Amino acid sequence: MPQLIDGKKISTEIKDELKEKVSRLKEEGKTVCLAVIQVGKDPASTIYVNNKKKACAYVGIESLSYELPEETTEEALVSLVEELNGNEKVNGILVQLPLPKHIDADVIIRTISPDKDVDGFHPESVGRLCIGEPGFVSCTPAGIIQLLKRSGIEIAGKECVVMGRSNIVGKPMSILLLRENGTVTITHSRTENLREVTRRADILVVAIGKAKFVTRDFVKDGAVVIDVGMHRNAENKLCGDVDFEDVKDKVSAITPVPGGVGPMTIAMLMYNCVTAAEK
Ligand code: GUN
């Protein structure tokens, strides 16, 4: 059996560290507050938003909840974000995605002040990450770096292959691995000889959104595999982008689904909120 990278345990460690930090900030008279905005009633978004609010309560962060109707206009949402930008009590602003089709998510993301951009989606945050300046980092890739570091997995000098080039995971993941001195390759839907590329990886991060796509022929013996996917199979069981059962005796370490990357995203959101309050 490979090393199971326990995201639930590591995320709890991080939240416990943050809880202490928040109580120290309180002693200095500083509070931490996150505004959480959901537009419409997408059931998956409701679960994510509730988990974020629960994590806030655990860490001692106040959460302000805005549950807006599906018909909310782009202008109304822009106004709310601008009001929260100007509200000194609010340290972080999170607009849950996806937004209804009539609202341009890019407009909303650009409206959030980069100082309160705890999702790390604003172009200024992404630009800062690319040039190595301090700023908020997208939570899922930041969480993966923590998983690797806290599991004692060396990144420097290693062949890192990131499958998927999304703005939220693949692209920031590749920049973070590069920042840790990994040798980084990104694969995507047009990559030729995909398995040849992924089999070079010492660390393989899979964020492609295809259930059980990565089988043992994609991985090198002894590789570390990080699975960002989250799907429900025919029996309503959760599974990832990686076929866990197929690869498990070939890899040295792997994240399970659930209980791997998922809990880390929320822990890093809490980290970003505390960082925002410390500034
Ligand atoms: N929808 C799915 N994941 C995320 C996330 O990390 N942040 C936001 N704002 N929306 C999401």
XYZ file of C-alpha atoms and ligand atoms in Angstrom:
290
model
C 0.000 0.000 0.000
C 1.394 3.473 -0.824
C 1.584 6.382 1.623
C -1.936 7.835 1.834
C -1.701 11.625 1.892
C -4.297 12.514 4.511
C -5.856 15.849 3.530
C -8.407 15.695 6.306
C -5.699 15.429 8.976
C -3.411 18.044 7.399
C -6.292 20.489 6.852
C -7.285 20.123 10.509
C -3.656 20.825 11.530
C -3.724 24.019 9.457
C -7.113 25.113 10.804
C -5.913 24.495 14.374
C -2.818 26.661 13.736
C -5.083 29.363 12.307
C -7.477 29.106 15.256
C -4.585 29.988 17.593
C -3.532 32.857 15.343
C -7.091 34.223 15.244
C -7.344 34.145 19.030
C -4.003 36.005 19.298
C -5.321 38.606 16.828
C -8.465 38.944 18.961
C -6.287 39.739 21.985
C -4.821 42.592 19.941
C -8.366 43.752 19.196
C -8.332 42.512 15.572
C -11.160 40.396 14.195
C -11.228 38.321 11.006
C -14.312 38.525 8.793
C -15.186 36.840 5.485
C -18.139 37.876 3.306
C -19.567 34.880 1.417
C -21.863 35.578 -1.534
C -23.959 32.931 -3.284
C -26.234 33.809 -6.199
C -28.993 31.258 -6.856
C -29.470 27.867 -5.270
C -27.097 25.490 -7.099
C -27.083 22.516 -4.654
C -23.349 21.801 -5.004
C -22.550 25.485 -4.357
C -24.784 25.452 -1.270
C -22.781 22.515 0.137
C -19.442 24.259 -0.598
C -20.639 27.552 0.892
C -21.948 25.833 4.035
C -18.629 23.999 4.462
C -16.776 27.323 4.136
C -19.002 28.940 6.771
C -18.517 25.936 9.086
C -14.734 26.212 8.706
C -14.949 29.938 9.533
C -16.848 29.125 12.744
C -14.228 26.465 13.667
C -11.297 28.839 13.189
C -13.026 31.807 14.853
C -13.567 33.823 11.676
C -16.831 35.732 11.434
C -18.722 34.998 8.216
C -21.252 37.348 6.663
C -23.629 35.435 4.441
C -25.266 36.916 1.333
C -27.736 34.548 -0.319
C -28.990 36.361 -3.396
C -31.774 35.262 -5.763
C -30.953 33.759 -9.164
C -32.367 36.899 -10.906
C -29.833 39.238 -9.225
C -28.390 41.555 -11.898
C -24.681 41.947 -12.623
C -24.987 45.635 -11.609
C -26.523 44.711 -8.230
C -23.760 42.174 -7.557
C -21.075 44.694 -8.574
C -22.630 47.217 -6.148
C -22.623 44.704 -3.281
C -18.964 43.794 -3.918
C -18.025 47.502 -4.064
C -19.824 48.115 -0.783
C -17.933 45.191 0.821
C -14.645 46.499 -0.651
C -15.277 49.693 1.306
C -16.382 47.959 4.518
C -13.388 48.031 6.893
C -14.744 45.194 9.001
C -14.653 42.797 6.012
C -11.213 41.243 5.351
C -12.112 38.807 2.582
C -14.775 38.566 -0.122
C -15.766 35.260 -1.683
C -18.243 35.060 -4.564
C -19.110 31.389 -5.060
C -18.786 30.208 -8.664
C -20.410 29.306 -10.980
C -22.581 32.412 -11.286
C -25.844 32.435 -13.271
C -25.268 32.807 -17.040
C -26.434 36.441 -17.210
C -23.589 37.521 -14.864
C -20.046 37.774 -16.229
C -17.849 36.119 -13.581
C -14.751 37.955 -14.890
C -16.413 41.325 -14.233
C -17.237 40.289 -10.669
C -13.769 38.834 -9.993
C -12.165 42.079 -11.232
C -14.461 44.117 -8.970
C -13.202 42.407 -5.789
C -10.406 44.474 -4.251
C -7.093 42.586 -4.657
C -6.581 43.223 -0.900
C -9.712 41.127 -0.159
C -9.317 38.573 -2.959
C -9.092 35.488 -0.704
C -9.879 33.166 -3.651
C -6.785 34.476 -5.467
C -8.710 34.781 -8.749
C -8.166 38.518 -9.465
C -5.733 39.164 -12.359
C -3.557 41.184 -9.967
C -3.265 38.181 -7.616
C -2.461 35.879 -10.559
C 0.112 38.360 -11.884
C 1.750 38.660 -8.460
C 1.999 34.864 -8.248
C 3.635 34.737 -11.681
C 6.311 37.307 -10.832
C 6.891 36.027 -7.291
C 5.389 38.969 -5.386
C 3.345 38.428 -2.217
C -0.382 38.086 -2.875
C -3.284 35.706 -2.502
C -2.843 32.288 -4.102
C -5.702 30.163 -5.439
C -6.691 27.844 -2.582
C -6.607 24.381 -4.204
C -3.058 24.622 -5.621
C -1.824 26.321 -2.440
C -3.345 23.423 -0.482
C -1.565 20.874 -2.677
C 1.811 22.494 -1.922
C 0.984 22.197 1.794
C -0.007 18.530 1.353
C 3.340 17.789 -0.307
C 5.449 19.778 2.179
C 3.703 18.451 5.274
C 3.994 14.873 3.965
C 7.757 15.281 3.600
C 7.712 15.113 -0.213
C 10.567 17.017 -1.841
C 9.594 19.189 -4.831
C 12.913 20.865 -5.706
C 14.573 19.305 -8.745
C 11.709 16.855 -9.325
C 9.832 16.273 -12.598
C 6.360 17.668 -11.936
C 3.583 17.100 -14.465
C 0.296 18.985 -14.086
C -2.595 17.544 -16.089
C -5.065 20.352 -16.859
C -4.602 24.052 -17.561
C -7.523 25.752 -15.785
C -7.080 29.244 -14.349
C -8.137 28.011 -10.904
C -5.982 24.873 -10.579
C -3.672 23.860 -13.447
C -2.016 27.189 -14.240
C -1.433 28.415 -10.646
C -0.364 24.862 -9.666
C 2.366 24.880 -12.296
C 3.649 28.284 -11.147
C 3.697 27.191 -7.490
C 5.619 23.998 -8.313
C 8.067 26.121 -10.305
C 8.407 28.475 -7.306
C 9.368 25.374 -5.261
C 12.049 24.617 -7.883
C 10.264 21.733 -9.562
C 10.777 21.062 -13.281
C 7.270 21.609 -14.554
C 5.292 20.366 -17.558
C 1.590 21.071 -18.168
C -0.477 18.665 -20.262
C -3.861 19.434 -21.834
C -6.394 18.147 -24.349
C -4.001 18.756 -27.285
C -0.950 17.099 -25.722
C 0.543 14.422 -27.967
C 1.782 11.133 -26.492
C 0.116 12.002 -23.186
C 1.155 8.848 -21.327
C 4.806 9.324 -22.309
C 4.718 12.770 -20.729
C 2.838 11.797 -17.554
C 5.117 8.761 -17.058
C 8.050 11.170 -16.633
C 6.461 12.621 -13.498
C 7.913 12.180 -10.029
C 4.934 14.280 -8.904
C 1.756 14.019 -11.002
C -1.075 16.478 -10.278
C -4.322 15.540 -12.026
C -6.977 18.238 -12.510
C -8.828 17.295 -15.698
C -12.391 16.720 -14.529
C -12.685 13.190 -15.985
C -13.602 10.376 -13.602
C -10.939 7.632 -13.224
C -9.153 8.811 -16.400
C -5.648 8.194 -15.057
C -4.840 4.495 -14.939
C -1.549 2.701 -14.115
C -0.198 3.177 -17.650
C -0.051 6.965 -16.993
C 2.211 6.732 -13.932
C 5.846 5.957 -13.296
C 6.767 3.423 -10.612
C 7.063 5.208 -7.282
C 5.430 8.465 -8.430
C 3.506 10.764 -6.064
C -0.032 11.265 -7.389
C -2.285 14.168 -6.385
C -5.914 13.809 -7.479
C -7.933 17.040 -7.708
C -11.009 15.410 -9.289
C -14.309 14.848 -7.525
C -17.053 12.833 -9.201
C -19.895 10.533 -8.254
C -19.808 7.131 -9.945
C -22.786 4.961 -10.969
C -23.166 3.681 -7.374
C -23.223 7.301 -6.111
C -19.757 6.839 -4.551
C -17.197 9.660 -4.735
C -14.191 9.103 -6.986
C -11.416 11.217 -8.485
C -9.745 11.776 -11.865
C -7.412 8.902 -10.951
C -8.403 5.229 -10.889
C -7.161 4.737 -7.324
C -7.477 0.939 -7.230
C -5.620 0.577 -10.537
C -2.632 2.793 -9.625
C -2.311 2.213 -5.869
C 0.329 -0.536 -5.966
C 2.463 1.384 -8.469
C 2.774 4.750 -6.696
C 4.730 5.745 -3.580
C 2.106 8.216 -2.278
C -1.379 9.252 -3.343
C -4.274 11.436 -2.186
C -7.578 9.625 -1.632
C -10.932 10.963 -2.862
C -12.631 12.009 -0.665
C -10.265 13.166 2.091
C -7.304 14.284 -0.028
C -7.218 17.628 -1.828
C -10.838 18.634 -1.059
C -10.464 19.612 2.621
C -7.253 21.536 1.818
C -9.055 24.058 -0.399
C -11.140 25.292 2.528
C -8.175 25.271 4.940
C -6.236 27.533 2.542
C -9.246 29.841 2.167
C -9.119 30.241 5.965
C -5.364 30.865 5.693
C -5.963 33.602 3.098
C -8.619 35.236 5.320
C -6.261 35.347 8.295
C -3.468 36.734 6.095
C -5.873 39.427 4.824
C -6.704 40.427 8.415
C -3.033 40.544 9.441
C -2.163 43.066 6.715
N -16.548 27.095 -7.054
C -15.860 25.921 -7.010
N -14.680 26.110 -6.364
C -14.636 27.410 -5.996
C -13.685 28.187 -5.273
O -12.612 27.743 -4.860
N -14.024 29.491 -5.076
C -15.184 30.021 -5.539
N -15.414 31.314 -5.311
N -16.084 29.333 -6.204
C -15.813 28.021 -6.425
